PDB file of C-alpha atoms in Angstrom:
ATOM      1  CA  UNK L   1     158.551  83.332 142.346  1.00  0.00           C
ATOM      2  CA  UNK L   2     157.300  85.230 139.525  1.00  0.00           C
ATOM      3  CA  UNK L   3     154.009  84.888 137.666  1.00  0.00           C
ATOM      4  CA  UNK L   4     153.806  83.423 134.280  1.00  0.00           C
ATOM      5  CA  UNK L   5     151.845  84.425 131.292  1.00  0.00           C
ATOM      6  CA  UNK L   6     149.420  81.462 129.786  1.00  0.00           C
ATOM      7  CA  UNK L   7     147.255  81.818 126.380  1.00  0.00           C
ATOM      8  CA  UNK L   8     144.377  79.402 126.260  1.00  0.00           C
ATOM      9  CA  UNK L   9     142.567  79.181 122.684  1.00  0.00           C
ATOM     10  CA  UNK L  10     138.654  78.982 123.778  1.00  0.00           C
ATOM     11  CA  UNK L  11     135.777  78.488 121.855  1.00  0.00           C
ATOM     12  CA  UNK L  12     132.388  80.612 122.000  1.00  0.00           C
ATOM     13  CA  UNK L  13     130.845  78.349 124.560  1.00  0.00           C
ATOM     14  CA  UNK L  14     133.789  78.244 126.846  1.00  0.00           C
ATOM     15  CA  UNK L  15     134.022  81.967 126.671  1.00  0.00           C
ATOM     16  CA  UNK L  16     130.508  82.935 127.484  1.00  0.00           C
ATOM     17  CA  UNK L  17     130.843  80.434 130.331  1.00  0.00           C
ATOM     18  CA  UNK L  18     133.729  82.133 132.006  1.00  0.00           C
ATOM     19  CA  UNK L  19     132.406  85.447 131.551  1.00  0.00           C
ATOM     20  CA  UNK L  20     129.854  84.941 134.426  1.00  0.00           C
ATOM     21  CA  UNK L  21     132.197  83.097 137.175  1.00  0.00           C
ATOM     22  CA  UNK L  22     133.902  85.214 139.823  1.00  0.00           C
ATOM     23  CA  UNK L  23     137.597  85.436 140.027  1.00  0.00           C
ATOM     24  CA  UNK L  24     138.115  82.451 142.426  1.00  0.00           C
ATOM     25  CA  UNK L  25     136.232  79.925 140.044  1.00  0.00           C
ATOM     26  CA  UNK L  26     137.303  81.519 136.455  1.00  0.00           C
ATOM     27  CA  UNK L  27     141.211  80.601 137.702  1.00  0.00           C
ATOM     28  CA  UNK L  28     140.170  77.052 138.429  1.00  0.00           C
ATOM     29  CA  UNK L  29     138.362  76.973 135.164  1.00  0.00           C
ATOM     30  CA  UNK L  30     140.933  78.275 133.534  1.00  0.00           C
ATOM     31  CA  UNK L  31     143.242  75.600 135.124  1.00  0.00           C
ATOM     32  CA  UNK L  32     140.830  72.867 134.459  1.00  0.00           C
ATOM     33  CA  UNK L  33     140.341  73.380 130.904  1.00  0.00           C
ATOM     34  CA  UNK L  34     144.231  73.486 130.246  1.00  0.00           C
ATOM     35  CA  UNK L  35     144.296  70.130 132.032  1.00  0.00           C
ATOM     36  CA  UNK L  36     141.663  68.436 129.806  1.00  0.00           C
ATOM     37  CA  UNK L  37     143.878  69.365 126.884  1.00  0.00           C
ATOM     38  CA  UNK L  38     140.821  70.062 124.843  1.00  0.00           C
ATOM     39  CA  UNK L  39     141.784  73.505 123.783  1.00  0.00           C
ATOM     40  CA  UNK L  40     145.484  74.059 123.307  1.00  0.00           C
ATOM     41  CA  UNK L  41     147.505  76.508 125.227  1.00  0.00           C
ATOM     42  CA  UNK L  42     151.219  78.424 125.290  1.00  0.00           C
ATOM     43  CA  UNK L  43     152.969  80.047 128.108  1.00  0.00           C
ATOM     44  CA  UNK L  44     155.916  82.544 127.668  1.00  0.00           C
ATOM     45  CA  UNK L  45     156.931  82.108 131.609  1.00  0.00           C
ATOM     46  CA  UNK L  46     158.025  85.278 133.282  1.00  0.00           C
ATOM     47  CA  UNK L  47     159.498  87.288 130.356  1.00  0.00           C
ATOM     48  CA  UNK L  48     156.222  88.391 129.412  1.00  0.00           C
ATOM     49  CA  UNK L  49     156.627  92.000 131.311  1.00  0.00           C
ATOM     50  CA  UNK L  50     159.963  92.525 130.044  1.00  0.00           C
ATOM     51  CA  UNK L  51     158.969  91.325 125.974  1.00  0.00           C
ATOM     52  CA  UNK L  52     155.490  94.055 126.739  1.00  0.00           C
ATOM     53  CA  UNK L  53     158.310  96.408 127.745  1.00  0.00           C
ATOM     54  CA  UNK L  54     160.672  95.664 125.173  1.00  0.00           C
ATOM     55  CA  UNK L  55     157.683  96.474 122.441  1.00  0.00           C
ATOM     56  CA  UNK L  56     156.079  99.167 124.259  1.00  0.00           C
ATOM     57  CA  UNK L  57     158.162 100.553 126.683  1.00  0.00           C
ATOM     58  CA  UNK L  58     156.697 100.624 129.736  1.00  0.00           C
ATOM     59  CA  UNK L  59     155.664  97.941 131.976  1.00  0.00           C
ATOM     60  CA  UNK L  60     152.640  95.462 131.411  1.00  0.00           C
ATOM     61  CA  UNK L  61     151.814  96.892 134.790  1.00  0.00           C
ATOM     62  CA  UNK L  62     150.689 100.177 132.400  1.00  0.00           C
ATOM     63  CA  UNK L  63     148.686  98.251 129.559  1.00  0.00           C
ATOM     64  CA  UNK L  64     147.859 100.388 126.831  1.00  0.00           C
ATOM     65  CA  UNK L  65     144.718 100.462 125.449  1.00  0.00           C
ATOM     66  CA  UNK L  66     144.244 100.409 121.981  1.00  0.00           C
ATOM     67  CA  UNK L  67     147.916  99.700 121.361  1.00  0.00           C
ATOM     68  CA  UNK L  68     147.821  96.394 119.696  1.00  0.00           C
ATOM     69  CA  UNK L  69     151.233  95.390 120.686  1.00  0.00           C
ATOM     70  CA  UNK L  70     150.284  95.728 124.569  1.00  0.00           C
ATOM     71  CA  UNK L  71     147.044  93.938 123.998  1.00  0.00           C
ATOM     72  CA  UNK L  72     149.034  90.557 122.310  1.00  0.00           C
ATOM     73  CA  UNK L  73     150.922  90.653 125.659  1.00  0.00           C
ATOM     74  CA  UNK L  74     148.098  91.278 127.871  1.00  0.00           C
ATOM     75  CA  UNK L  75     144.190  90.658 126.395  1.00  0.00           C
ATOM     76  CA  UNK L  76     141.983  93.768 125.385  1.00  0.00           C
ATOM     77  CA  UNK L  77     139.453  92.935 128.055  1.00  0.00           C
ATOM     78  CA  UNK L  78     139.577  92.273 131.798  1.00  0.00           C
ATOM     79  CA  UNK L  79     137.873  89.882 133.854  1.00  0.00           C
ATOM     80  CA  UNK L  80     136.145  90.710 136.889  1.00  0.00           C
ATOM     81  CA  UNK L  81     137.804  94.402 136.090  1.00  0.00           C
ATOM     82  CA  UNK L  82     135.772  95.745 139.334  1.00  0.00           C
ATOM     83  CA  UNK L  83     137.788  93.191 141.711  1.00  0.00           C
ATOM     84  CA  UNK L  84     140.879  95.265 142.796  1.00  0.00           C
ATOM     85  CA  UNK L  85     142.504  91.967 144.613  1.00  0.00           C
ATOM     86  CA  UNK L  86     141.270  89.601 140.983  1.00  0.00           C
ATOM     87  CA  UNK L  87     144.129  87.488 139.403  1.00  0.00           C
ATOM     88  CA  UNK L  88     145.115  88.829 135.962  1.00  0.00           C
ATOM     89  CA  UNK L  89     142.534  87.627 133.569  1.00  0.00           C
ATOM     90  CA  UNK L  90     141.957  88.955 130.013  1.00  0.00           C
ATOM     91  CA  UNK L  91     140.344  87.723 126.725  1.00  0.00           C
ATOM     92  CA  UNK L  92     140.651  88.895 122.983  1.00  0.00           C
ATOM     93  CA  UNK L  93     138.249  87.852 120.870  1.00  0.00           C
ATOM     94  CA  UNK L  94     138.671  86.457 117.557  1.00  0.00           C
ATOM     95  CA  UNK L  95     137.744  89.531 115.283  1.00  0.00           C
ATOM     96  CA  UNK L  96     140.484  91.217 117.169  1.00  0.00           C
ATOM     97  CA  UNK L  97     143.134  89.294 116.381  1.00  0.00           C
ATOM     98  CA  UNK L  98     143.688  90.152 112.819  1.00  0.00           C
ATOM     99  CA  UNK L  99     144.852  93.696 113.586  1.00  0.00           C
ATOM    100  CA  UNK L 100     146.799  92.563 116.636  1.00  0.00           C
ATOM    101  CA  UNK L 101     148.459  89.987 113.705  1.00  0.00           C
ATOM    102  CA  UNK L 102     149.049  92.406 111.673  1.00  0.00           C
ATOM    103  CA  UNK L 103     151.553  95.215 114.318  1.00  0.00           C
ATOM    104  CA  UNK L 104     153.304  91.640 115.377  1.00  0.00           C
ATOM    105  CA  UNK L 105     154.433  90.809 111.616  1.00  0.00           C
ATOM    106  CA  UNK L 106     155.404  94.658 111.274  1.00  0.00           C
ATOM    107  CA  UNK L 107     157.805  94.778 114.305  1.00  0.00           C
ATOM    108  CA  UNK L 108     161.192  95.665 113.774  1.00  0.00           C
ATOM    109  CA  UNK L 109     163.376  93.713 115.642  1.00  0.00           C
ATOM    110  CA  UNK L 110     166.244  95.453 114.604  1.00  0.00           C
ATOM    111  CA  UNK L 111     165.064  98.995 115.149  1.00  0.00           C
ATOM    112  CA  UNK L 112     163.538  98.085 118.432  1.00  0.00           C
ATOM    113  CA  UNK L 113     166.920  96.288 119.852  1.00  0.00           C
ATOM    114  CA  UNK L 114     169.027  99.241 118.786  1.00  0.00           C
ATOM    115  CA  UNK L 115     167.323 101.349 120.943  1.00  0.00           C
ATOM    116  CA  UNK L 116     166.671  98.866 124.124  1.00  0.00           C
ATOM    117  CA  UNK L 117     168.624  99.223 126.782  1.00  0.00           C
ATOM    118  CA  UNK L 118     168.334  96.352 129.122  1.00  0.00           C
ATOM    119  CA  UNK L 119     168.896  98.429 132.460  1.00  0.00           C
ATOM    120  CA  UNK L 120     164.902  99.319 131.241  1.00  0.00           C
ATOM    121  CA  UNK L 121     164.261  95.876 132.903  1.00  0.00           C
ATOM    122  CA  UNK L 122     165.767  97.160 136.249  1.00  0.00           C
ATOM    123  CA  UNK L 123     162.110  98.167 137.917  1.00  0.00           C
ATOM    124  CA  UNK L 124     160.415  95.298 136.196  1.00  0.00           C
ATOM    125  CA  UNK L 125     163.069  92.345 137.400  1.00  0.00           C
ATOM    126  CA  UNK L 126     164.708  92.217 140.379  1.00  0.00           C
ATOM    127  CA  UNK L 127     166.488  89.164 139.939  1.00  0.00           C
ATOM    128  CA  UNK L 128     169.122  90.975 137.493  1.00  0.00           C
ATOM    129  CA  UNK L 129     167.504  90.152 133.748  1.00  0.00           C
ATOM    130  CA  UNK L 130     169.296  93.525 133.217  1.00  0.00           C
ATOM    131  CA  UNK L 131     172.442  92.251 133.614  1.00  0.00           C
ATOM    132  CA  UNK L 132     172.156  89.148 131.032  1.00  0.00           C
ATOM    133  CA  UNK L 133     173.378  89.656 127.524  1.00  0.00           C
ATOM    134  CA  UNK L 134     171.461  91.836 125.430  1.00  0.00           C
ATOM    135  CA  UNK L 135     171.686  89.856 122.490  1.00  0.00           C
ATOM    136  CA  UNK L 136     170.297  86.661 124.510  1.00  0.00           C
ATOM    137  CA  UNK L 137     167.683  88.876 125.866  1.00  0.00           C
ATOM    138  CA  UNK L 138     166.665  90.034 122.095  1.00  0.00           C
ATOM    139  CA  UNK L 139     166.365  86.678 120.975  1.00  0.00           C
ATOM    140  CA  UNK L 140     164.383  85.314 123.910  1.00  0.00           C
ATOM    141  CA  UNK L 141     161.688  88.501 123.162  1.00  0.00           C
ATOM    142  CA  UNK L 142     161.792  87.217 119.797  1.00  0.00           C
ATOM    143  CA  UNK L 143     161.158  83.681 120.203  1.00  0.00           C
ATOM    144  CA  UNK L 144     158.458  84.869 122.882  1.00  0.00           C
ATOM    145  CA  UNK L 145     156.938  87.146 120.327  1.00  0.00           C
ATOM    146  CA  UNK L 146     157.219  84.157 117.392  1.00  0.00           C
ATOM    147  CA  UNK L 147     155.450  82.108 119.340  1.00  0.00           C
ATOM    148  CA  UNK L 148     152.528  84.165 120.544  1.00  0.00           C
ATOM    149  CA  UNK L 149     152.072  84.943 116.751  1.00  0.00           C
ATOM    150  CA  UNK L 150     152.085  81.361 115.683  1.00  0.00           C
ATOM    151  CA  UNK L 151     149.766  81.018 118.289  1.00  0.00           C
ATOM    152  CA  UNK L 152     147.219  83.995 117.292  1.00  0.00           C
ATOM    153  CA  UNK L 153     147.046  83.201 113.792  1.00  0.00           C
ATOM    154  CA  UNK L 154     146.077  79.651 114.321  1.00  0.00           C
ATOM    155  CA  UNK L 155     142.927  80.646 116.512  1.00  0.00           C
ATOM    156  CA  UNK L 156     142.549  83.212 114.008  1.00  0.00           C
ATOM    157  CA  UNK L 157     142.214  80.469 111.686  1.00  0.00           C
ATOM    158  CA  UNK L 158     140.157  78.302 113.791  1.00  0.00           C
ATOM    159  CA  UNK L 159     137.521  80.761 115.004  1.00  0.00           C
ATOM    160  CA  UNK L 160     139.144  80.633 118.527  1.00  0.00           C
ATOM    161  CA  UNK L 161     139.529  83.574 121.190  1.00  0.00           C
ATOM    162  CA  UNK L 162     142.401  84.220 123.562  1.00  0.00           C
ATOM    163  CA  UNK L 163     142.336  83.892 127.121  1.00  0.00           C
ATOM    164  CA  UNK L 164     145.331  85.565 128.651  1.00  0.00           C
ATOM    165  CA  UNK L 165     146.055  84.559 132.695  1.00  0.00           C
ATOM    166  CA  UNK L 166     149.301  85.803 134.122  1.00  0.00           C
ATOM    167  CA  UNK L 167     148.887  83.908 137.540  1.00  0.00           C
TER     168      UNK L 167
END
């Protein structure tokens, strides 16, 4: 089973809270909060690695820092970063968003799917994503990458920050 990618909008409050709890407890939080509905929340299932790959090109495995196309996939910063065996946790706060806004609405779709080849995906997937149309797997990045910008610019809107949890 792979792991899927969740993006929880969080206020200041809920932020600061989860910046003090170990690994263990921020995942239940993290779970708990998206249950009480109070803050909304998008997943982009397993395709997350491949879409990171797709804009990057190399695996989410390898986040770049500073690129802002890596950190809409993946958070800018880390929870519980000194916890080798710590799910994948990651926040980007609301003054980063505009920049990370801004390289989403510039991407190239075109450019970027003329040059993808999806046999890329072949470390990253062993289930065979590789071998799916290309087209279909364009268009599913897309969608992904729509979303996640819909997404960002409404808590960009509404003062919110980004909790990232690929669990």
């Amino acid at each position: 089973m792979g792991m899927i990618a969740e993006y929880l909008m969080v206020n200041d409050e809920i932020l600061d809270s989860l910046m003090e709890l170990n690994n263990e407890d921020l995942v239940n939080e993290i779970f708990e909060i998206e249950e009480s509905e109070k803050f909304p929340f998008i997943d982009i299932d397993k395709i997350w690695d491949a879409v990171h790959c797709f804009l990057t090109g190399v695996s989410a495995t390898e986040p770049i820092e500073g690129n802002k196309l890596s950190e809409a996939i993946v958070g800018v910063h880390n929870f519980n970063i000194e916890d080798e065996e710590a799910d994948f946790v990651a926040c980007t706060e609301n003054e980063e968003l505009p920049e990370i806004i801004a390289e989403l609405e510039k991407i190239d779709f075109n450019r970027l799917a003329s040059n993808f080849d999806p046999i890329a995906l072949k470390k990253l997937y062993p289930s065979g994503i590789w071998k799916q149309n290309k087209e279909e797997l364009i268009t599913e990045f897309k969608t992904s990458v729509d979303e996640l910008l819909k997404f960002y610019k409404k808590a960009l809107e509404t003062k919110h920050h980004i909790i990232v949890s690929i669990l």
